[in-house]
Amino acid sequence: MKGLFKPKPRSPLELVRYAHELLLFIDRSDGVREQKREEKISELNKTISQMRTILYGNGEEEPNPDACAQLTQEFFRENTFRLFIACIPRLNSGLRQCATHVLANLQRQQVKSRMIASDYLENNMDIMDILIPGYEDSDIALTYGAIASECIRHQCVAKYILESEHIKKFFYYVQNPIFYVASDASAIFRKLLTRHKSTVTGFLTTNYEWFFEEYNTQLLESSNYITKRHAVKLLGDILLDNSNAVVMVRYVSSLDNMRILMNLLRDPNKMIQRDAFHVFKLFVANKNKPQEITGVLVANRTKLLRLLDELKLDKDDEGFEEDKAQVMREISMLETGDLWSLEIEKDEIQC
C-alpha cells in the first residue's frame, strides 16, 4: 500500500526551508556518521533539483512566475544564499553544479519589479569576501567563480569589488598556472572592467596610476601568451569605449605606454598583433600628441611603416586594412621640425 501514494510535492517555501535545514546539518556534520551525512546530501540533491525545475521549467512547461517569486523571496529572507556559499566546499561536484545553476538564476529573478538578489547582496557584501578568494583554491574556484560572475551583474557588487583589495588580486588570479582557473578569473576581470560603464570610468579615473602600472607590467609585458592576449584585447575594449574617453586620452599620451604597444606589434602571434594595432592606432590618431610621442614616431617612421606594411592577418579583414592604411598615412605626414631626433632603443623595437 505504501507505494500507492506519492508524497505531496513541497511548495517553494517548504523547499527553501528544507534546504536550509539540510545545509545547517551538513555545515555542522563534523563527527557525524558518514552514512547519515550521505543521506542528508542525497536529500539536498533532490531538493535543489526541485528548485531548479521551478526556476528553469521541466522542458515541457515554462517556469511559473509566482512560484519563482515565492522561492526567491524565501531564499534571501532566510539567508539561505549565505549558507549555500559556506557549504559548497563540502558538496560533491554534481551537487555543486546544480546548486550553482539555482544560485545563478536567483540573481536574475525580479519580484514586483525589484531585484531581490541585488538588495540582499547590498546588505551582505561580505559574501564577496568569500567568493573572490575562492580562486586561491582550485577545487572550488570554478564554482565560486560562476556564482561571483552572476553576482557582478549587480552594479553595487561590481563597485564593491573594484573599490576593494580584491581587484588587485586579479592580476595574480588571471596568471594562475592552472589554465581553467586563469581563464575563469580572466572572464570575471573583463566583466568587472566593462559591464557597468559609470562605475568602471570612476574606478579607472581614481585609480589610473597604480592600475595601469600593474596592467602594463603584470599583463601586457607577461611572458605568458594567454595572459598577454587577453590583456591586449581587454585594453582595446576599455580604451575604445566612449565612456572611457578621458582615460583613453591619458593612456595614449604616455610614451612608455606607446613603446609597450609598439613591441606588441612585433609579437609572433597574429591575434596579439591585431589587438595591439587597435590600441596603437589611438596613439597615432591623438590630435594632441605630446612632442615626445611625435618625435619617436617620426624617428622610427621607416621601421614602423615597414612593420605595418608587413602586418597581415590570417583572414582578410577590410576594416583592419583600411585602419592600417590610415595609420600609415598619418605617420607618413607627421612632422617635428628639429625638436626631436629620438629613436627607440634597439632592445625595444626592431623592425
mmCIF file of C-alpha atoms in Angstrom:
data_model
loop_
_atom_site.group_PDB
_atom_site.id
_atom_site.type_symbol
_atom_site.label_atom_id
_atom_site.label_comp_id
_atom_site.label_asym_id
_atom_site.label_seq_id
_atom_site.Cartn_x
_atom_site.Cartn_y
_atom_site.Cartn_z
ATOM 1 C CA MET A 1 0.000 0.000 0.000
ATOM 2 C CA LYS A 2 2.881 2.324 0.783
ATOM 3 C CA GLY A 3 3.913 2.571 -2.882
ATOM 4 C CA LEU A 4 0.400 3.597 -3.997
ATOM 5 C CA PHE A 5 0.638 7.058 -2.506
ATOM 6 C CA LYS A 6 3.150 9.623 -3.653
ATOM 7 C CA PRO A 7 4.176 12.301 -1.173
ATOM 8 C CA LYS A 8 2.737 15.726 -1.857
ATOM 9 C CA PRO A 9 5.312 17.945 -3.620
ATOM 10 C CA ARG A 10 6.808 20.616 -1.376
ATOM 11 C CA SER A 11 5.865 24.220 -2.058
ATOM 12 C CA PRO A 12 8.621 26.713 -2.957
ATOM 13 C CA LEU A 13 8.654 27.974 0.631
ATOM 14 C CA GLU A 14 8.894 24.457 2.020
ATOM 15 C CA LEU A 15 11.714 23.581 -0.375
ATOM 16 C CA VAL A 16 13.783 26.548 0.767
ATOM 17 C CA ARG A 17 13.177 25.814 4.439
ATOM 18 C CA TYR A 18 14.012 22.149 3.990
ATOM 19 C CA ALA A 19 17.179 23.016 2.067
ATOM 20 C CA HIS A 20 18.120 25.419 4.851
ATOM 21 C CA GLU A 21 17.650 22.670 7.439
ATOM 22 C CA LEU A 22 19.767 20.224 5.408
ATOM 23 C CA LEU A 23 22.522 22.775 4.874
ATOM 24 C CA LEU A 24 22.689 23.533 8.581
ATOM 25 C CA PHE A 25 23.159 19.828 9.248
ATOM 26 C CA ILE A 26 25.876 19.494 6.586
ATOM 27 C CA ASP A 27 27.652 22.603 7.856
ATOM 28 C CA ARG A 28 27.820 21.120 11.356
ATOM 29 C CA SER A 29 28.274 17.481 10.411
ATOM 30 C CA ASP A 30 31.838 17.005 11.651
ATOM 31 C CA GLY A 31 31.880 13.801 13.643
ATOM 32 C CA VAL A 32 28.550 12.604 12.220
ATOM 33 C CA ARG A 33 28.382 9.105 10.767
ATOM 34 C CA GLU A 34 29.249 9.113 7.069
ATOM 35 C CA GLN A 35 26.075 7.225 6.186
ATOM 36 C CA LYS A 36 23.913 9.853 7.897
ATOM 37 C CA ARG A 37 25.772 12.642 6.147
ATOM 38 C CA GLU A 38 25.363 10.975 2.748
ATOM 39 C CA GLU A 39 21.625 10.603 3.376
ATOM 40 C CA LYS A 40 21.341 14.343 4.031
ATOM 41 C CA ILE A 41 23.372 15.188 0.921
ATOM 42 C CA SER A 42 21.121 12.911 -1.136
ATOM 43 C CA GLU A 43 18.078 14.736 0.223
ATOM 44 C CA LEU A 44 19.681 18.092 -0.539
ATOM 45 C CA ASN A 45 20.386 16.940 -4.086
ATOM 46 C CA LYS A 46 16.699 16.136 -4.605
ATOM 47 C CA THR A 47 15.639 19.426 -3.049
ATOM 48 C CA ILE A 48 17.978 21.513 -5.196
ATOM 49 C CA SER A 49 16.841 19.642 -8.310
ATOM 50 C CA GLN A 50 13.241 20.544 -7.461
ATOM 51 C CA MET A 51 14.241 24.196 -7.013
ATOM 52 C CA ARG A 52 15.989 24.102 -10.347
ATOM 53 C CA THR A 53 12.838 22.766 -12.023
ATOM 54 C CA ILE A 54 10.796 25.614 -10.531
ATOM 55 C CA LEU A 55 13.257 28.231 -11.791
ATOM 56 C CA TYR A 56 14.024 26.756 -15.218
ATOM 57 C CA GLY A 57 10.937 24.698 -16.038
ATOM 58 C CA ASN A 58 10.841 20.984 -16.792
ATOM 59 C CA GLY A 59 11.252 21.065 -20.572
ATOM 60 C CA GLU A 60 7.512 20.766 -21.151
ATOM 61 C CA GLU A 61 6.235 23.674 -19.062
ATOM 62 C CA GLU A 62 7.653 27.149 -18.596
ATOM 63 C CA PRO A 63 8.543 28.336 -15.074
ATOM 64 C CA ASN A 64 5.606 29.645 -13.058
ATOM 65 C CA PRO A 65 6.304 33.318 -12.158
ATOM 66 C CA ASP A 66 4.502 33.111 -8.822
ATOM 67 C CA ALA A 67 6.425 30.011 -7.776
ATOM 68 C CA CYS A 68 9.719 31.638 -8.813
ATOM 69 C CA ALA A 69 8.867 34.766 -6.822
ATOM 70 C CA GLN A 70 7.976 32.765 -3.710
ATOM 71 C CA LEU A 71 11.163 30.709 -3.908
ATOM 72 C CA THR A 72 13.308 33.820 -4.472
ATOM 73 C CA GLN A 73 11.831 35.784 -1.601
ATOM 74 C CA GLU A 74 12.151 32.918 0.851
ATOM 75 C CA PHE A 75 15.671 32.059 -0.285
ATOM 76 C CA PHE A 76 17.048 35.502 0.526
ATOM 77 C CA ARG A 77 14.774 36.148 3.510
ATOM 78 C CA GLU A 78 16.129 33.090 5.308
ATOM 79 C CA ASN A 79 19.776 33.864 4.393
ATOM 80 C CA THR A 80 19.961 30.502 2.605
ATOM 81 C CA PHE A 81 22.202 32.060 -0.041
ATOM 82 C CA ARG A 82 24.987 32.635 2.508
ATOM 83 C CA LEU A 83 24.556 29.152 3.915
ATOM 84 C CA PHE A 84 24.935 27.613 0.461
ATOM 85 C CA ILE A 85 28.179 29.526 -0.120
ATOM 86 C CA ALA A 86 29.560 28.289 3.184
ATOM 87 C CA CYS A 87 28.640 24.663 2.449
ATOM 88 C CA ILE A 88 29.805 24.411 -1.164
ATOM 89 C CA PRO A 89 33.281 23.052 -0.258
ATOM 90 C CA ARG A 90 31.510 20.141 1.484
ATOM 91 C CA LEU A 91 29.337 19.213 -1.508
ATOM 92 C CA ASN A 92 30.200 16.835 -4.336
ATOM 93 C CA SER A 93 30.801 18.180 -7.853
ATOM 94 C CA GLY A 94 27.366 17.227 -9.210
ATOM 95 C CA LEU A 95 25.531 18.937 -6.371
ATOM 96 C CA ARG A 96 27.781 21.994 -6.669
ATOM 97 C CA GLN A 97 26.884 22.325 -10.337
ATOM 98 C CA CYS A 98 23.148 22.040 -9.705
ATOM 99 C CA ALA A 99 23.358 24.489 -6.795
ATOM 100 C CA THR A 100 25.295 26.935 -8.973
ATOM 101 C CA HIS A 101 22.503 26.868 -11.575
ATOM 102 C CA VAL A 102 19.980 27.736 -8.865
ATOM 103 C CA LEU A 103 22.084 30.495 -7.293
ATOM 104 C CA ALA A 104 22.819 31.982 -10.728
ATOM 105 C CA ASN A 105 19.151 32.038 -11.705
ATOM 106 C CA LEU A 106 18.189 33.715 -8.448
ATOM 107 C CA GLN A 107 20.418 36.664 -9.365
ATOM 108 C CA ARG A 108 18.116 37.376 -12.313
ATOM 109 C CA GLN A 109 14.747 36.951 -10.620
ATOM 110 C CA GLN A 110 12.581 40.025 -10.188
ATOM 111 C CA VAL A 111 9.827 40.213 -7.601
ATOM 112 C CA LYS A 112 7.413 43.102 -8.107
ATOM 113 C CA SER A 113 9.970 44.742 -10.394
ATOM 114 C CA ARG A 114 12.693 44.551 -7.749
ATOM 115 C CA MET A 115 15.924 42.599 -7.980
ATOM 116 C CA ILE A 116 15.772 40.794 -4.657
ATOM 117 C CA ALA A 117 19.314 39.467 -5.000
ATOM 118 C CA SER A 118 20.711 42.971 -5.508
ATOM 119 C CA ASP A 119 19.012 44.248 -2.363
ATOM 120 C CA TYR A 120 20.254 41.234 -0.425
ATOM 121 C CA LEU A 121 23.858 41.496 -1.585
ATOM 122 C CA GLU A 122 23.985 45.218 -0.901
ATOM 123 C CA ASN A 123 23.395 44.381 2.754
ATOM 124 C CA ASN A 124 25.621 41.273 2.739
ATOM 125 C CA MET A 125 28.577 42.360 0.652
ATOM 126 C CA ASP A 126 30.980 40.358 2.784
ATOM 127 C CA ILE A 127 29.799 37.296 0.840
ATOM 128 C CA MET A 128 32.042 38.522 -1.981
ATOM 129 C CA ASP A 129 34.935 38.304 0.507
ATOM 130 C CA ILE A 130 34.281 34.553 0.480
ATOM 131 C CA LEU A 131 33.618 34.097 -3.245
ATOM 132 C CA ILE A 132 36.508 36.058 -4.786
ATOM 133 C CA PRO A 133 39.322 34.422 -2.743
ATOM 134 C CA GLY A 134 37.892 31.120 -3.959
ATOM 135 C CA TYR A 135 40.288 31.488 -6.894
ATOM 136 C CA GLU A 136 43.059 30.560 -4.493
ATOM 137 C CA ASP A 137 41.594 27.048 -4.145
ATOM 138 C CA SER A 138 41.453 25.184 -7.456
ATOM 139 C CA ASP A 139 38.894 22.740 -6.062
ATOM 140 C CA ILE A 140 36.184 25.396 -5.631
ATOM 141 C CA ALA A 141 37.492 28.099 -7.985
ATOM 142 C CA LEU A 142 35.073 27.447 -10.846
ATOM 143 C CA THR A 143 32.036 27.080 -8.583
ATOM 144 C CA TYR A 144 32.702 30.245 -6.617
ATOM 145 C CA GLY A 145 33.727 31.998 -9.829
ATOM 146 C CA ALA A 146 30.454 31.112 -11.570
ATOM 147 C CA ILE A 147 28.442 32.439 -8.633
ATOM 148 C CA ALA A 148 30.560 35.591 -8.356
ATOM 149 C CA SER A 149 30.167 36.209 -12.081
ATOM 150 C CA GLU A 150 26.393 36.258 -11.723
ATOM 151 C CA CYS A 151 26.591 38.494 -8.659
ATOM 152 C CA ILE A 152 28.582 41.047 -10.671
ATOM 153 C CA ARG A 153 25.521 41.713 -12.808
ATOM 154 C CA HIS A 154 24.512 43.933 -9.871
ATOM 155 C CA GLN A 155 26.309 47.280 -10.017
ATOM 156 C CA CYS A 156 26.657 47.523 -6.246
ATOM 157 C CA VAL A 157 28.659 44.269 -6.235
ATOM 158 C CA ALA A 158 30.963 45.300 -9.082
ATOM 159 C CA LYS A 159 31.597 48.635 -7.363
ATOM 160 C CA TYR A 160 32.434 46.896 -4.091
ATOM 161 C CA ILE A 161 34.976 44.593 -5.735
ATOM 162 C CA LEU A 162 36.588 47.395 -7.758
ATOM 163 C CA GLU A 163 36.976 49.534 -4.654
ATOM 164 C CA SER A 164 38.352 46.694 -2.528
ATOM 165 C CA GLU A 165 41.700 44.939 -2.398
ATOM 166 C CA HIS A 166 40.159 42.085 -4.374
ATOM 167 C CA ILE A 167 40.720 43.847 -7.681
ATOM 168 C CA LYS A 168 44.490 43.851 -7.102
ATOM 169 C CA LYS A 169 44.449 40.092 -6.584
ATOM 170 C CA PHE A 170 43.005 39.575 -10.049
ATOM 171 C CA PHE A 171 46.391 40.467 -11.541
ATOM 172 C CA TYR A 172 47.595 37.221 -9.988
ATOM 173 C CA TYR A 173 44.442 35.157 -10.432
ATOM 174 C CA VAL A 174 44.496 35.659 -14.219
ATOM 175 C CA GLN A 175 48.055 34.277 -14.276
ATOM 176 C CA ASN A 176 47.244 31.116 -12.345
ATOM 177 C CA PRO A 177 49.277 28.219 -13.784
ATOM 178 C CA ILE A 178 46.079 26.129 -13.883
ATOM 179 C CA PHE A 179 44.557 27.087 -17.221
ATOM 180 C CA TYR A 180 40.868 26.750 -16.339
ATOM 181 C CA VAL A 181 41.290 28.845 -13.193
ATOM 182 C CA ALA A 182 43.160 31.598 -15.069
ATOM 183 C CA SER A 183 40.557 31.619 -17.863
ATOM 184 C CA ASP A 184 37.661 31.872 -15.433
ATOM 185 C CA ALA A 185 39.348 34.671 -13.486
ATOM 186 C CA SER A 186 40.041 36.496 -16.762
ATOM 187 C CA ALA A 187 36.358 36.339 -17.663
ATOM 188 C CA ILE A 188 35.360 37.964 -14.366
ATOM 189 C CA PHE A 189 38.168 40.529 -14.633
ATOM 190 C CA ARG A 190 36.787 41.504 -18.054
ATOM 191 C CA LYS A 191 33.238 41.730 -16.743
ATOM 192 C CA LEU A 192 34.337 43.944 -13.851
ATOM 193 C CA LEU A 193 36.052 46.353 -16.261
ATOM 194 C CA THR A 194 33.408 46.514 -18.975
ATOM 195 C CA ARG A 195 29.910 45.808 -17.663
ATOM 196 C CA HIS A 196 28.922 48.836 -15.568
ATOM 197 C CA LYS A 197 30.161 51.837 -17.542
ATOM 198 C CA SER A 198 29.870 54.657 -14.989
ATOM 199 C CA THR A 199 31.366 52.543 -12.196
ATOM 200 C CA VAL A 200 34.293 51.463 -14.391
ATOM 201 C CA THR A 201 35.010 55.022 -15.533
ATOM 202 C CA GLY A 202 35.010 56.271 -11.956
ATOM 203 C CA PHE A 203 37.323 53.466 -10.869
ATOM 204 C CA LEU A 204 39.814 53.970 -13.726
ATOM 205 C CA THR A 205 39.869 57.737 -13.220
ATOM 206 C CA THR A 206 40.527 57.479 -9.497
ATOM 207 C CA ASN A 207 42.979 54.572 -9.693
ATOM 208 C CA TYR A 208 44.678 55.326 -13.009
ATOM 209 C CA GLU A 209 48.304 55.358 -11.835
ATOM 210 C CA TRP A 210 48.568 52.058 -9.951
ATOM 211 C CA PHE A 211 46.065 50.211 -12.120
ATOM 212 C CA PHE A 212 47.777 50.800 -15.462
ATOM 213 C CA GLU A 213 51.227 50.347 -13.978
ATOM 214 C CA GLU A 214 50.138 46.874 -12.843
ATOM 215 C CA TYR A 215 48.301 46.256 -16.094
ATOM 216 C CA ASN A 216 51.353 47.085 -18.208
ATOM 217 C CA THR A 217 53.975 45.244 -16.197
ATOM 218 C CA GLN A 218 51.955 42.243 -14.987
ATOM 219 C CA LEU A 219 49.809 41.585 -18.048
ATOM 220 C CA LEU A 220 50.890 43.348 -21.252
ATOM 221 C CA GLU A 221 54.552 42.508 -20.671
ATOM 222 C CA SER A 222 53.839 38.991 -19.414
ATOM 223 C CA SER A 223 55.820 36.142 -20.930
ATOM 224 C CA ASN A 224 52.634 34.042 -20.962
ATOM 225 C CA TYR A 225 50.884 34.088 -24.330
ATOM 226 C CA ILE A 226 47.342 33.626 -22.962
ATOM 227 C CA THR A 227 47.772 36.320 -20.316
ATOM 228 C CA LYS A 228 49.149 38.767 -22.863
ATOM 229 C CA ARG A 229 46.492 38.033 -25.459
ATOM 230 C CA HIS A 230 43.594 38.510 -23.044
ATOM 231 C CA ALA A 231 45.182 41.688 -21.688
ATOM 232 C CA VAL A 232 45.706 43.356 -25.075
ATOM 233 C CA LYS A 233 42.146 42.574 -26.173
ATOM 234 C CA LEU A 234 40.665 43.872 -22.928
ATOM 235 C CA LEU A 235 42.783 47.033 -23.048
ATOM 236 C CA GLY A 236 41.428 47.825 -26.502
ATOM 237 C CA ASP A 237 37.852 47.272 -25.354
ATOM 238 C CA ILE A 238 38.393 49.572 -22.364
ATOM 239 C CA LEU A 239 40.053 52.400 -24.283
ATOM 240 C CA LEU A 240 37.700 52.258 -27.269
ATOM 241 C CA ASP A 241 34.631 52.551 -25.045
ATOM 242 C CA ASN A 242 33.254 56.082 -25.367
ATOM 243 C CA SER A 243 32.569 56.279 -21.638
ATOM 244 C CA ASN A 244 36.332 55.991 -21.008
ATOM 245 C CA ALA A 245 37.341 58.772 -23.418
ATOM 246 C CA VAL A 246 39.206 60.800 -20.784
ATOM 247 C CA VAL A 247 41.081 57.717 -19.565
ATOM 248 C CA MET A 248 41.925 56.801 -23.165
ATOM 249 C CA VAL A 249 43.432 60.215 -23.905
ATOM 250 C CA ARG A 250 45.556 59.994 -20.781
ATOM 251 C CA TYR A 251 46.765 56.495 -21.670
ATOM 252 C CA VAL A 252 47.696 57.353 -25.266
ATOM 253 C CA SER A 253 49.588 60.470 -24.149
ATOM 254 C CA SER A 254 52.255 58.315 -22.492
ATOM 255 C CA LEU A 255 55.416 57.419 -24.406
ATOM 256 C CA ASP A 256 56.052 54.444 -22.123
ATOM 257 C CA ASN A 257 52.627 53.055 -22.950
ATOM 258 C CA MET A 258 53.227 53.520 -26.672
ATOM 259 C CA ARG A 259 56.556 51.683 -26.503
ATOM 260 C CA ILE A 260 54.814 48.671 -24.975
ATOM 261 C CA LEU A 261 52.224 48.623 -27.762
ATOM 262 C CA MET A 262 54.894 49.046 -30.448
ATOM 263 C CA ASN A 263 56.658 45.987 -29.128
ATOM 264 C CA LEU A 264 53.387 44.047 -29.074
ATOM 265 C CA LEU A 265 53.023 44.809 -32.771
ATOM 266 C CA ARG A 266 56.056 42.572 -33.253
ATOM 267 C CA ASP A 267 54.617 39.645 -31.298
ATOM 268 C CA PRO A 268 54.714 36.422 -33.331
ATOM 269 C CA ASN A 269 51.026 35.786 -32.644
ATOM 270 C CA LYS A 270 48.691 37.329 -35.233
ATOM 271 C CA MET A 271 45.852 37.860 -32.757
ATOM 272 C CA ILE A 272 48.082 39.810 -30.392
ATOM 273 C CA GLN A 273 49.403 41.850 -33.313
ATOM 274 C CA ARG A 274 45.868 42.683 -34.418
ATOM 275 C CA ASP A 275 44.651 43.714 -30.965
ATOM 276 C CA ALA A 276 47.860 45.667 -30.299
ATOM 277 C CA PHE A 277 47.334 47.552 -33.550
ATOM 278 C CA HIS A 278 43.835 48.629 -32.495
ATOM 279 C CA VAL A 279 45.366 50.250 -29.402
ATOM 280 C CA PHE A 280 48.460 51.607 -31.179
ATOM 281 C CA LYS A 281 46.306 53.427 -33.731
ATOM 282 C CA LEU A 282 44.882 55.522 -30.869
ATOM 283 C CA PHE A 283 48.345 56.959 -30.174
ATOM 284 C CA VAL A 284 48.703 57.933 -33.821
ATOM 285 C CA ALA A 285 45.157 59.336 -34.068
ATOM 286 C CA ASN A 286 45.548 61.500 -30.956
ATOM 287 C CA LYS A 287 45.272 65.091 -32.207
ATOM 288 C CA ASN A 288 47.138 66.424 -29.188
ATOM 289 C CA LYS A 289 50.098 64.073 -29.162
ATOM 290 C CA PRO A 290 52.903 65.097 -26.795
ATOM 291 C CA GLN A 291 56.044 66.133 -28.672
ATOM 292 C CA GLU A 292 57.975 63.125 -27.370
ATOM 293 C CA ILE A 293 55.462 60.731 -28.926
ATOM 294 C CA THR A 294 55.518 62.573 -32.244
ATOM 295 C CA GLY A 295 59.314 62.570 -32.138
ATOM 296 C CA VAL A 296 59.538 58.814 -31.608
ATOM 297 C CA LEU A 297 57.024 58.128 -34.368
ATOM 298 C CA VAL A 298 58.969 60.317 -36.804
ATOM 299 C CA ALA A 299 62.383 58.970 -35.799
ATOM 300 C CA ASN A 300 61.144 55.423 -36.320
ATOM 301 C CA ARG A 301 58.947 56.206 -39.297
ATOM 302 C CA THR A 302 60.714 53.931 -41.779
ATOM 303 C CA LYS A 303 60.752 50.983 -39.375
ATOM 304 C CA LEU A 304 57.134 51.477 -38.392
ATOM 305 C CA LEU A 305 55.862 51.772 -41.937
ATOM 306 C CA ARG A 306 57.680 48.607 -42.912
ATOM 307 C CA LEU A 307 56.359 46.801 -39.827
ATOM 308 C CA LEU A 308 52.783 47.892 -40.523
ATOM 309 C CA ASP A 309 53.046 47.038 -44.201
ATOM 310 C CA GLU A 310 54.113 43.502 -43.281
ATOM 311 C CA LEU A 311 51.370 43.183 -40.671
ATOM 312 C CA LYS A 312 48.914 40.721 -42.217
ATOM 313 C CA LEU A 313 46.067 38.780 -40.651
ATOM 314 C CA ASP A 314 45.360 35.143 -41.419
ATOM 315 C CA LYS A 315 41.929 36.137 -42.736
ATOM 316 C CA ASP A 316 41.075 39.109 -44.938
ATOM 317 C CA ASP A 317 39.654 41.998 -42.925
ATOM 318 C CA GLU A 318 38.746 45.097 -44.925
ATOM 319 C CA GLY A 319 38.231 47.197 -41.799
ATOM 320 C CA PHE A 320 41.660 46.290 -40.471
ATOM 321 C CA GLU A 321 43.329 47.069 -43.800
ATOM 322 C CA GLU A 322 41.568 50.442 -44.039
ATOM 323 C CA ASP A 323 42.591 51.372 -40.495
ATOM 324 C CA LYS A 324 46.155 50.274 -41.192
ATOM 325 C CA ALA A 325 46.337 52.377 -44.354
ATOM 326 C CA GLN A 326 45.048 55.409 -42.452
ATOM 327 C CA VAL A 327 47.598 54.955 -39.664
ATOM 328 C CA MET A 328 50.400 54.648 -42.216
ATOM 329 C CA ARG A 329 49.247 57.863 -43.901
ATOM 330 C CA GLU A 330 49.166 59.659 -40.549
ATOM 331 C CA ILE A 331 52.691 58.526 -39.683
ATOM 332 C CA SER A 332 53.949 59.487 -43.147
ATOM 333 C CA MET A 333 52.637 63.032 -42.727
ATOM 334 C CA LEU A 334 53.975 63.653 -39.220
ATOM 335 C CA GLU A 335 56.455 66.474 -38.820
ATOM 336 C CA THR A 336 58.518 67.588 -35.821
ATOM 337 C CA GLY A 337 60.987 70.041 -37.285
ATOM 338 C CA ASP A 338 64.293 69.865 -35.427
ATOM 339 C CA LEU A 339 62.751 69.391 -31.992
ATOM 340 C CA TRP A 340 63.369 65.657 -31.735
ATOM 341 C CA SER A 341 65.835 63.173 -33.042
ATOM 342 C CA LEU A 342 64.946 60.460 -30.536
ATOM 343 C CA GLU A 343 64.946 56.838 -31.595
ATOM 344 C CA ILE A 344 63.662 53.852 -29.707
ATOM 345 C CA GLU A 345 66.448 51.701 -28.377
ATOM 346 C CA LYS A 346 67.173 48.537 -30.316
ATOM 347 C CA ASP A 347 66.022 46.327 -27.490
ATOM 348 C CA GLU A 348 62.584 47.964 -27.580
ATOM 349 C CA ILE A 349 61.623 47.718 -31.198
ATOM 350 C CA GLN A 350 63.491 46.098 -34.011
ATOM 351 C CA CYS A 351 61.794 46.312 -37.374
#
